[in-house]
Amino acid sequence: MQTVTERHLVAAAPVDDFRAAFDTAHLAMAVIGSDGLVRAANDRLIALFGADLPDGLAGSSAAELCALRDDSWTWGCFLDVLQGRRPQLRVSRRLKASEGNPAWYDVTVTPLAEGGALLSVADISEPRELRARLRHLQMHDPVTRLPNRALFFERLAAALEAAREQGSGRIGLAYLDLDGFKAINDTLGHRVGDRLLTAVGRRLTDIAAEGGYLVARLGGDEFAVLVEDSTGTDQLCDLAGDALTALQKPFDIAGQRLALSASIGVVERAATGTTATALMQAADTTLYWAKADGKARWTLFDPERNAHRMTRQALSSTLRPAVERGEFALEYQPLVGLGDGAVRGVEALVRWRHPTLGVLAPNRFIGLAEENGAIVPLGRWILETACRQAREWQLARPHEPVFVSVNVAVRQVWDSDLVADVAAILEETGLPPGLLQLELTESAVMGSAGRPLQALQDLHEMGVGIAIDDFGTGYSNLAYLSRLPVTTLKLDGSFVRGFRSAEHPNPADETIVEALVHLAHQLGISVTAECVESEEQAQRLRRIGCDTAQGWFYSRAVAAERVSALIGVEGVSTV
């Protein structure tokens, strides 16, 4: 059985051990009471904060020592730990030690079972500085030492948030791309290219320094200048102008004098209602405009121009589905014989009955269809629909059938088997090949070689007519006419417009047209005049010898029902 003394020694031993561990610990620690005052501090903490205090740190306020009153949240959490209502408080603080410069420390406060809490303070200056250096490397471009894309977007998001909090805050952005940098990089090498990029960064930084703007290299030869709390578009335009001027001065790199310019997209707007992504998209679009407009310039974001671009993109993406949904329709413009005024044929013109934009003319979507390949299914539909309609008219008026003329894009020749498509459609509809004419632009036909030329030859041998549309606006290589299977020339309206006034005729236009008509007839090619708008024009074209004409003087493009009425077959069903 243990004596009282033995029991005291057993109980005291762990306490002494804990005290020894507390005193000799490498971590600065203190026991603080529920009132927040230091009850006992080890040598590490005393050396850190109280080397010049005769009584050490006993009775000192832990909150004052460790800056725990700096914000209300930390102070409240500290009090909760002292009262046992919170399991721990851990914060980082920049503290002024008794000796040396301020440094960063991790401060931890943990409640004790018997009341009060244990305070520990750990120096984290070195790992914090290491993290800062690593972050700097991560967030800066290794070539120019400028902020990189990641840091730029971080600052952009923070600037937007700060501007929104102001309520009326604005933000601006200049997005730069160097003109001709790739050629310099490719010819002189990446080392010279990197030095040039560094020099560009320095010039931009010098320009931005006065306003405190952020300059970043976003990658490649792209730079951005962020203007926080913008005062308006004038500020951004001045900045862009200064940047252009600075970059147009020659650079002396590696013993060579290099000339450079830049294209700049400028965006300035209210922060409310925009995002970092939307701002960058607008800047990228505007930079593209500056490049497209001729480079070596800055361009300000234009909402109307952007709306047109967005509409263009929307139309492009919905073209193919629109063909499948049957949103297109054909109208027909009569081609009239200048000798007798009779309708000899019709040109099929496509219209897009868009569900939201209304009826769209071909100039709104044909170019897009050629770009994205939708012209192939659309062209096939146009050809089939026009041939089916022409067959209906032929059956109703077999003694005087009218031909149908259909526009064909060169991409239809390259991306599909046009000859096979035409043959299949003619067989399916029953339309004789001689009642079909295909129109190609002058630039496409005159440059035909290889597959396109073979396709034209095959179609001609099939009996299909080939017309050159807008003749006189392209290459006008007349020598080609003798080698191409062309049956019709369609004179561009620019020639016909010179025939408008009988009182003030343009003799040059008349001479040119007369020569073209004579040449075409010598080659066995008929001539159609486009854009005829008056009786005077029609008479002069008839006198010169044009075979057929089309234009508003005779009729606009109309629905098939109107054409049926014009040729006297009103009872014919239309497709």
XYZ file of C-alpha atoms in Angstrom:
575
model
C 0.000 0.000 0.000
C 1.362 3.412 -1.135
C 2.071 6.077 1.469
C 0.896 9.663 1.048
C 4.416 10.722 0.120
C 4.694 8.010 -2.507
C 1.347 8.984 -4.027
C 2.513 12.629 -4.179
C 5.708 11.665 -5.937
C 3.826 9.539 -8.497
C 1.438 12.422 -9.247
C 4.131 15.024 -9.346
C 6.417 13.151 -11.710
C 4.295 13.663 -14.880
C 3.817 17.311 -14.001
C 7.537 17.788 -13.695
C 8.057 15.967 -16.986
C 5.534 18.183 -18.748
C 7.148 21.272 -17.248
C 10.549 20.196 -18.458
C 9.208 19.518 -21.952
C 7.468 22.907 -21.936
C 10.622 24.748 -20.884
C 12.966 23.029 -23.322
C 10.634 22.896 -26.355
C 11.935 24.372 -29.615
C 8.465 25.838 -30.168
C 7.692 29.150 -28.450
C 4.795 28.453 -26.028
C 2.862 29.953 -23.172
C 0.034 28.962 -20.855
C -2.579 31.674 -20.728
C -5.506 32.028 -18.363
C -9.148 32.434 -19.226
C -8.564 36.183 -18.969
C -6.077 36.038 -21.851
C -3.022 36.883 -19.727
C 0.180 34.849 -19.814
C 0.563 32.593 -16.791
C 3.838 30.946 -17.830
C 6.032 31.219 -20.904
C 8.913 29.064 -22.010
C 12.343 30.399 -22.869
C 11.629 30.415 -26.590
C 8.656 32.728 -26.226
C 10.473 34.921 -23.735
C 13.426 35.227 -26.122
C 11.024 36.077 -28.930
C 8.994 38.781 -27.219
C 10.377 39.552 -23.757
C 14.145 39.488 -23.693
C 14.236 42.930 -22.095
C 11.466 42.259 -19.555
C 12.787 41.508 -16.017
C 9.805 39.309 -15.154
C 9.582 37.609 -18.496
C 6.122 37.634 -20.046
C 4.015 36.760 -17.025
C 0.896 38.922 -16.937
C 1.288 40.068 -20.533
C -1.723 40.061 -22.840
C -1.430 37.192 -25.342
C -3.724 39.087 -27.735
C -1.419 42.108 -27.713
C 1.715 40.013 -28.138
C 0.320 38.109 -31.107
C -1.864 40.800 -32.734
C -5.070 38.841 -32.105
C -7.133 42.035 -31.820
C -6.348 43.139 -35.389
C -9.719 42.009 -36.693
C -13.030 41.238 -35.053
C -13.239 37.670 -36.332
C -9.859 36.641 -34.849
C -10.616 38.378 -31.549
C -13.969 36.644 -31.242
C -12.459 33.236 -32.012
C -9.713 33.837 -29.432
C -12.262 34.550 -26.702
C -14.243 31.429 -27.686
C -11.101 29.272 -27.307
C -10.381 30.730 -23.865
C -13.913 29.820 -22.772
C -13.704 26.338 -24.260
C -16.338 27.073 -26.926
C -13.965 26.568 -29.859
C -11.476 23.705 -30.344
C -8.662 25.812 -31.785
C -7.608 29.106 -33.359
C -4.821 29.178 -35.897
C -3.824 32.335 -37.769
C -0.776 33.783 -39.506
C 0.524 37.107 -38.235
C 3.363 39.453 -39.131
C 4.892 40.165 -35.692
C 7.680 42.433 -34.450
C 10.003 40.372 -32.263
C 12.131 41.882 -29.482
C 15.113 41.765 -31.819
C 15.183 41.843 -35.601
C 12.737 42.841 -38.305
C 9.043 41.885 -38.430
C 8.498 38.307 -39.577
C 5.634 35.944 -40.254
C 4.488 33.489 -37.586
C 1.815 30.836 -37.202
C -0.092 31.531 -33.971
C -2.083 28.630 -32.486
C -4.327 28.779 -29.405
C -5.722 25.494 -27.979
C -7.975 25.228 -24.894
C -6.733 23.326 -21.799
C -8.908 20.945 -19.790
C -8.367 22.821 -16.539
C -9.228 26.170 -18.148
C -7.258 28.717 -20.081
C -5.315 27.759 -23.185
C -1.954 26.840 -24.619
C -0.414 29.429 -26.975
C 2.229 28.407 -29.508
C 4.084 30.608 -31.982
C 6.044 29.144 -34.943
C 8.290 31.097 -37.309
C 7.070 30.517 -40.886
C 9.094 33.237 -42.619
C 11.279 30.914 -44.656
C 8.549 28.594 -45.998
C 6.355 31.623 -46.616
C 9.107 33.345 -48.567
C 9.701 30.121 -50.493
C 6.016 29.912 -51.364
C 6.088 33.563 -52.426
C 9.077 32.921 -54.687
C 7.413 29.856 -56.166
C 4.208 31.802 -56.733
C 6.147 34.573 -58.417
C 7.752 32.062 -60.765
C 4.379 30.460 -61.393
C 2.659 33.772 -62.091
C 5.305 35.500 -64.229
C 6.545 34.970 -67.750
C 10.121 33.590 -67.746
C 11.117 35.571 -70.871
C 9.830 39.091 -70.190
C 9.416 38.782 -66.377
C 5.973 40.285 -66.822
C 2.844 38.876 -65.166
C 1.597 35.902 -67.155
C -1.890 34.854 -68.221
C -2.747 33.277 -64.845
C -1.822 36.371 -62.832
C -3.477 38.651 -65.383
C -6.809 36.850 -65.067
C -6.492 36.823 -61.288
C -5.973 40.596 -61.257
C -8.729 41.092 -63.826
C -11.235 39.172 -61.693
C -10.221 41.126 -58.581
C -10.481 44.454 -60.450
C -13.960 43.590 -61.694
C -15.083 42.654 -58.200
C -13.708 45.891 -56.745
C -15.328 47.963 -59.513
C -18.699 46.265 -58.945
C -18.542 47.088 -55.249
C -18.214 50.755 -56.190
C -21.474 50.486 -58.096
C -20.376 52.734 -60.954
C -16.864 51.377 -61.482
C -15.516 50.882 -64.988
C -12.722 48.788 -66.415
C -10.615 48.905 -69.570
C -8.404 46.535 -71.491
C -5.970 46.873 -74.399
C -5.162 43.549 -76.070
C -2.055 43.621 -78.310
C -0.716 41.262 -80.937
C 2.591 41.994 -82.658
C 2.465 42.255 -86.455
C 5.190 40.323 -88.262
C 6.772 38.831 -85.160
C 6.626 35.279 -86.507
C 8.760 36.242 -89.498
C 11.397 37.743 -87.198
C 11.322 34.698 -84.943
C 11.599 32.295 -87.874
C 14.406 34.118 -89.683
C 16.547 35.380 -86.777
C 15.851 32.639 -84.250
C 14.052 32.334 -80.932
C 16.874 33.949 -78.973
C 16.482 37.199 -80.894
C 12.704 36.784 -80.728
C 12.819 36.475 -76.943
C 14.994 39.577 -76.628
C 12.564 41.455 -78.839
C 9.626 40.355 -76.670
C 11.497 41.554 -73.592
C 12.110 44.938 -75.224
C 8.432 45.195 -76.175
C 7.481 44.420 -72.581
C 9.766 47.181 -71.289
C 8.265 49.779 -73.631
C 4.741 48.822 -72.667
C 5.671 48.907 -68.985
C 7.139 52.405 -69.378
C 3.891 53.597 -70.980
C 1.733 51.965 -68.314
C 3.859 53.081 -65.348
C 2.402 56.607 -65.112
C -1.143 55.300 -64.842
C -0.223 52.299 -62.706
C -1.653 49.884 -65.264
C -0.878 46.179 -65.261
C 1.072 44.889 -68.283
C 1.059 41.137 -68.909
C 2.322 38.755 -71.550
C -0.510 36.377 -72.302
C 1.558 34.049 -74.464
C 3.334 34.041 -77.823
C 3.430 37.621 -79.105
C 0.274 38.697 -77.263
C 0.283 41.304 -74.492
C -2.458 42.944 -72.458
C -2.712 46.178 -70.490
C -5.327 46.277 -67.729
C -6.758 49.646 -66.689
C -8.531 49.409 -63.352
C -11.066 52.050 -62.426
C -11.158 53.395 -65.989
C -12.316 56.962 -66.586
C -13.741 56.233 -70.054
C -12.911 55.270 -73.620
C -10.694 58.330 -74.154
C -8.279 57.015 -71.542
C -8.038 53.638 -73.285
C -7.745 55.160 -76.752
C -4.900 57.411 -75.601
C -3.168 54.392 -74.086
C -3.544 52.384 -77.312
C -2.223 55.292 -79.388
C 0.806 55.684 -77.118
C 1.504 51.956 -77.326
C 1.371 51.992 -81.133
C 3.710 54.980 -81.293
C 6.174 53.388 -78.888
C 6.277 50.052 -80.673
C 6.707 51.597 -84.126
C 10.118 52.960 -83.125
C 12.864 50.561 -84.323
C 14.371 48.062 -81.879
C 18.130 47.488 -81.710
C 18.504 43.793 -80.958
C 21.695 41.733 -81.318
C 23.272 44.309 -83.599
C 20.227 44.493 -85.851
C 17.664 47.228 -86.262
C 14.219 45.621 -86.252
C 10.953 47.283 -87.243
C 7.733 46.164 -85.626
C 4.123 47.222 -85.258
C 1.126 45.967 -83.352
C -2.611 45.528 -83.713
C -4.619 46.444 -80.630
C -8.156 45.652 -79.572
C -9.551 48.148 -77.056
C -12.489 47.458 -74.738
C -13.870 49.807 -72.076
C -17.123 49.268 -70.205
C -18.944 49.313 -66.882
C -17.901 46.466 -64.586
C -21.493 45.726 -63.647
C -22.979 43.261 -66.086
C -19.715 41.909 -67.468
C -17.310 39.102 -66.606
C -13.631 38.443 -67.176
C -14.518 35.939 -69.902
C -16.874 38.351 -71.670
C -14.305 41.144 -71.485
C -11.580 38.977 -72.986
C -13.892 37.696 -75.718
C -14.726 41.274 -76.671
C -11.029 42.204 -76.637
C -10.130 39.191 -78.780
C -12.863 40.029 -81.289
C -11.732 43.657 -81.465
C -8.118 42.601 -81.961
C -9.283 40.449 -84.886
C -11.011 43.514 -86.376
C -7.793 45.522 -86.069
C -5.915 42.764 -87.907
C -8.601 42.453 -90.581
C -8.731 46.230 -91.085
C -5.065 46.361 -92.064
C -2.933 45.848 -88.911
C -0.694 48.490 -87.270
C -3.756 50.127 -85.712
C -6.009 50.060 -82.703
C -9.728 49.397 -82.898
C -12.377 50.175 -80.306
C -14.999 47.563 -79.518
C -18.230 48.234 -81.451
C -21.379 46.569 -80.068
C -23.187 46.840 -83.430
C -20.317 45.271 -85.343
C -20.121 42.547 -82.731
C -23.853 41.912 -82.995
C -23.431 41.464 -86.751
C -20.594 39.021 -86.135
C -22.664 37.087 -83.603
C -25.577 36.966 -86.046
C -23.221 35.722 -88.736
C -21.951 32.980 -86.430
C -25.479 32.025 -85.451
C -26.532 31.820 -89.096
C -23.489 29.739 -89.969
C -24.122 27.231 -87.188
C -27.793 26.763 -88.110
C -27.479 26.509 -91.899
C -27.338 22.730 -92.175
C -30.217 22.124 -89.719
C -32.243 24.755 -91.606
C -31.878 22.749 -94.828
C -33.121 19.653 -93.010
C -36.045 21.597 -91.510
C -37.125 22.900 -94.906
C -36.691 26.603 -94.090
C -35.572 27.530 -97.620
C -37.726 28.514 -100.576
C -37.092 29.445 -104.209
C -38.170 32.495 -106.156
C -37.686 32.904 -109.897
C -36.690 35.918 -111.982
C -37.737 35.733 -115.656
C -35.180 35.893 -118.459
C -36.857 37.640 -121.386
C -36.002 37.514 -125.085
C -35.021 41.019 -126.216
C -36.342 40.343 -129.715
C -39.929 39.353 -128.860
C -40.299 40.025 -125.116
C -41.224 36.390 -124.419
C -40.124 34.592 -121.246
C -37.378 32.189 -122.318
C -36.270 31.012 -118.926
C -36.020 31.817 -115.210
C -33.175 32.139 -112.726
C -33.818 30.311 -109.444
C -32.944 32.421 -106.404
C -32.997 30.947 -102.906
C -34.507 32.652 -99.861
C -34.118 31.632 -96.217
C -37.355 31.920 -94.259
C -35.594 32.283 -90.933
C -37.840 31.668 -87.903
C -36.654 34.805 -86.073
C -34.941 37.054 -88.666
C -37.589 36.808 -91.382
C -36.868 36.266 -95.062
C -33.130 36.500 -95.820
C -31.703 37.180 -99.279
C -28.843 35.013 -100.624
C -26.169 37.609 -99.826
C -26.861 37.015 -96.115
C -26.015 33.322 -96.108
C -24.580 31.923 -99.361
C -21.055 33.073 -98.483
C -21.392 31.431 -95.067
C -22.666 28.239 -96.667
C -19.615 28.157 -98.942
C -17.297 28.679 -95.966
C -18.700 25.892 -93.783
C -19.644 23.419 -96.520
C -23.409 23.719 -96.076
C -23.561 24.853 -99.710
C -23.372 21.194 -100.783
C -26.681 19.979 -99.239
C -28.292 23.396 -99.835
C -27.165 23.462 -103.473
C -28.455 19.948 -104.015
C -31.854 20.961 -102.596
C -31.974 24.100 -104.798
C -31.091 22.117 -107.903
C -33.687 19.418 -107.235
C -36.464 21.901 -106.373
C -35.752 24.089 -109.431
C -35.645 21.110 -111.801
C -38.885 19.723 -110.408
C -40.568 23.091 -110.937
C -39.194 23.453 -114.480
C -40.515 19.979 -115.306
C -44.001 21.067 -114.142
C -43.861 24.061 -116.498
C -42.596 21.907 -119.346
C -45.471 19.455 -118.972
C -47.956 22.345 -118.938
C -46.371 24.118 -121.941
C -44.507 21.513 -123.983
C -44.545 23.610 -127.174
C -42.680 26.541 -125.542
C -40.821 25.201 -122.484
C -38.837 27.569 -120.285
C -35.408 26.639 -118.987
C -34.289 27.110 -115.385
C -30.920 28.605 -114.467
C -29.357 27.559 -111.139
C -26.303 29.121 -109.456
C -23.523 26.698 -108.530
C -20.593 27.337 -106.183
C -17.146 25.960 -106.993
C -17.152 24.169 -103.638
C -20.051 22.065 -104.907
C -17.706 20.772 -107.602
C -14.874 20.027 -105.188
C -16.867 18.685 -102.214
C -19.435 16.622 -104.093
C -19.904 14.808 -107.379
C -21.834 17.560 -109.125
C -22.059 15.663 -112.416
C -23.570 12.617 -110.707
C -25.953 14.817 -108.672
C -27.175 16.632 -111.799
C -27.648 13.369 -113.721
C -29.579 11.785 -110.834
C -31.831 14.829 -110.372
C -32.586 15.120 -114.086
C -33.493 11.450 -114.208
C -35.614 11.665 -111.061
C -37.528 14.780 -112.153
C -37.726 13.925 -115.846
C -36.427 17.346 -116.901
C -34.545 17.316 -120.229
C -30.897 18.438 -119.796
C -31.424 21.206 -122.340
C -33.860 22.955 -119.969
C -31.245 23.260 -117.214
C -28.560 25.943 -117.123
C -25.892 26.114 -114.414
C -24.381 29.496 -113.529
C -20.855 29.897 -112.149
C -19.084 33.158 -111.404
C -16.518 34.445 -113.879
C -13.617 34.092 -111.403
C -14.534 30.450 -110.777
C -14.947 29.499 -114.430
C -11.967 31.390 -115.824
C -9.627 29.717 -113.349
C -11.078 26.261 -113.885
C -8.623 23.420 -114.265
C -8.491 19.774 -113.344
C -11.637 18.507 -111.676
C -13.790 21.657 -112.131
C -12.973 21.873 -115.839
C -13.691 18.157 -116.320
C -17.018 18.579 -114.518
C -17.978 21.448 -116.854
C -17.061 19.351 -119.881
C -19.108 16.383 -118.623
C -22.142 18.577 -117.905
C -21.894 20.193 -121.344
C -21.732 16.809 -123.023
C -24.803 15.821 -121.013
C -26.644 18.714 -122.679
C -26.744 21.069 -119.690
C -26.116 24.757 -120.410
C -23.177 26.531 -118.725
C -23.398 30.258 -118.033
C -20.742 32.657 -116.737
C -22.406 34.951 -114.203
C -21.375 38.586 -113.566
C -19.147 38.546 -116.641
C -16.785 41.539 -116.813
C -16.051 41.801 -113.070
C -13.434 39.075 -112.689
C -10.434 37.904 -114.663
C -11.993 38.650 -118.074
C -9.549 36.296 -119.752
C -11.272 36.213 -123.118
C -8.903 33.555 -124.435
C -10.540 31.090 -122.032
C -13.881 31.418 -123.783
C -12.683 29.405 -126.757
C -11.609 26.519 -124.510
C -14.486 26.389 -122.015
C -17.854 24.699 -122.672
C -19.734 27.964 -122.068
C -23.149 28.497 -123.670
C -24.121 31.866 -122.150
C -22.431 35.046 -120.910
C -24.369 37.074 -118.343
C -23.127 40.659 -118.526
C -22.657 42.255 -115.132
C -25.090 45.011 -114.226
C -22.268 47.574 -114.020
C -22.199 47.633 -117.854
C -25.961 47.954 -118.143
C -26.129 50.813 -115.653
C -24.151 52.930 -118.124
C -27.132 52.619 -120.520
C -29.578 54.339 -118.167
C -29.795 57.710 -119.827
C -30.463 58.135 -123.552
C -29.621 61.836 -123.241
C -26.217 61.230 -121.645
C -25.046 57.841 -122.929
C -21.677 56.397 -122.036
C -20.133 55.505 -125.398
C -17.360 53.454 -123.769
C -19.859 51.105 -122.073
C -21.790 50.654 -125.294
C -18.614 49.975 -127.248
C -17.409 47.382 -124.730
C -20.780 45.609 -124.592
C -21.097 45.612 -128.366
C -17.618 44.082 -128.695
C -18.389 41.422 -126.082
C -21.678 40.517 -127.738
C -19.996 40.268 -131.138
C -17.185 38.094 -129.727
C -19.632 35.819 -127.889
C -21.769 35.333 -130.981
C -18.686 34.509 -133.044
C -17.954 31.750 -130.504
C -21.541 30.497 -130.551
C -22.303 31.897 -127.080
C -25.529 33.743 -126.276
C -25.542 36.898 -124.131
C -27.862 37.832 -121.262
C -27.883 41.374 -119.838
C -28.497 41.628 -116.080
C -30.062 44.463 -114.042
C -32.162 45.984 -116.835
C -34.332 48.640 -115.217
C -35.717 50.792 -118.048
C -37.123 50.729 -121.581
C -34.155 52.806 -122.806
C -31.699 50.211 -121.565
C -33.696 47.385 -123.118
C -33.845 49.145 -126.507
C -30.132 49.879 -126.637
C -29.263 46.318 -125.587
C -31.616 44.990 -128.252
C -29.954 47.216 -130.860
C -26.506 46.005 -129.836
C -27.622 42.394 -130.208
C -28.040 40.993 -126.684
C -30.166 37.861 -126.749
C -31.960 37.937 -123.396
C -32.268 40.220 -120.399
C -33.430 40.158 -116.805
C -34.077 42.862 -114.259
C -36.741 44.862 -112.488
C -37.953 46.356 -115.765
C -39.393 42.938 -116.546
C -39.966 41.441 -113.107
C -38.408 41.015 -109.717
C -37.786 37.511 -108.409
C -41.266 36.123 -107.662
C -42.875 32.937 -106.432
C -43.429 30.075 -108.868
C -47.171 30.872 -109.014
C -46.431 34.339 -110.462
C -44.149 32.848 -113.096
C -46.894 30.395 -114.040
C -49.210 33.348 -114.614
C -46.595 35.164 -116.708
C -46.163 32.223 -119.072
C -49.880 31.464 -119.223
C -50.029 28.205 -117.256
C -51.876 29.391 -114.155
C -53.361 26.011 -113.391
C -49.968 24.331 -112.948
C -49.117 23.038 -109.506
C -45.916 24.463 -108.047
C -43.336 22.775 -105.850
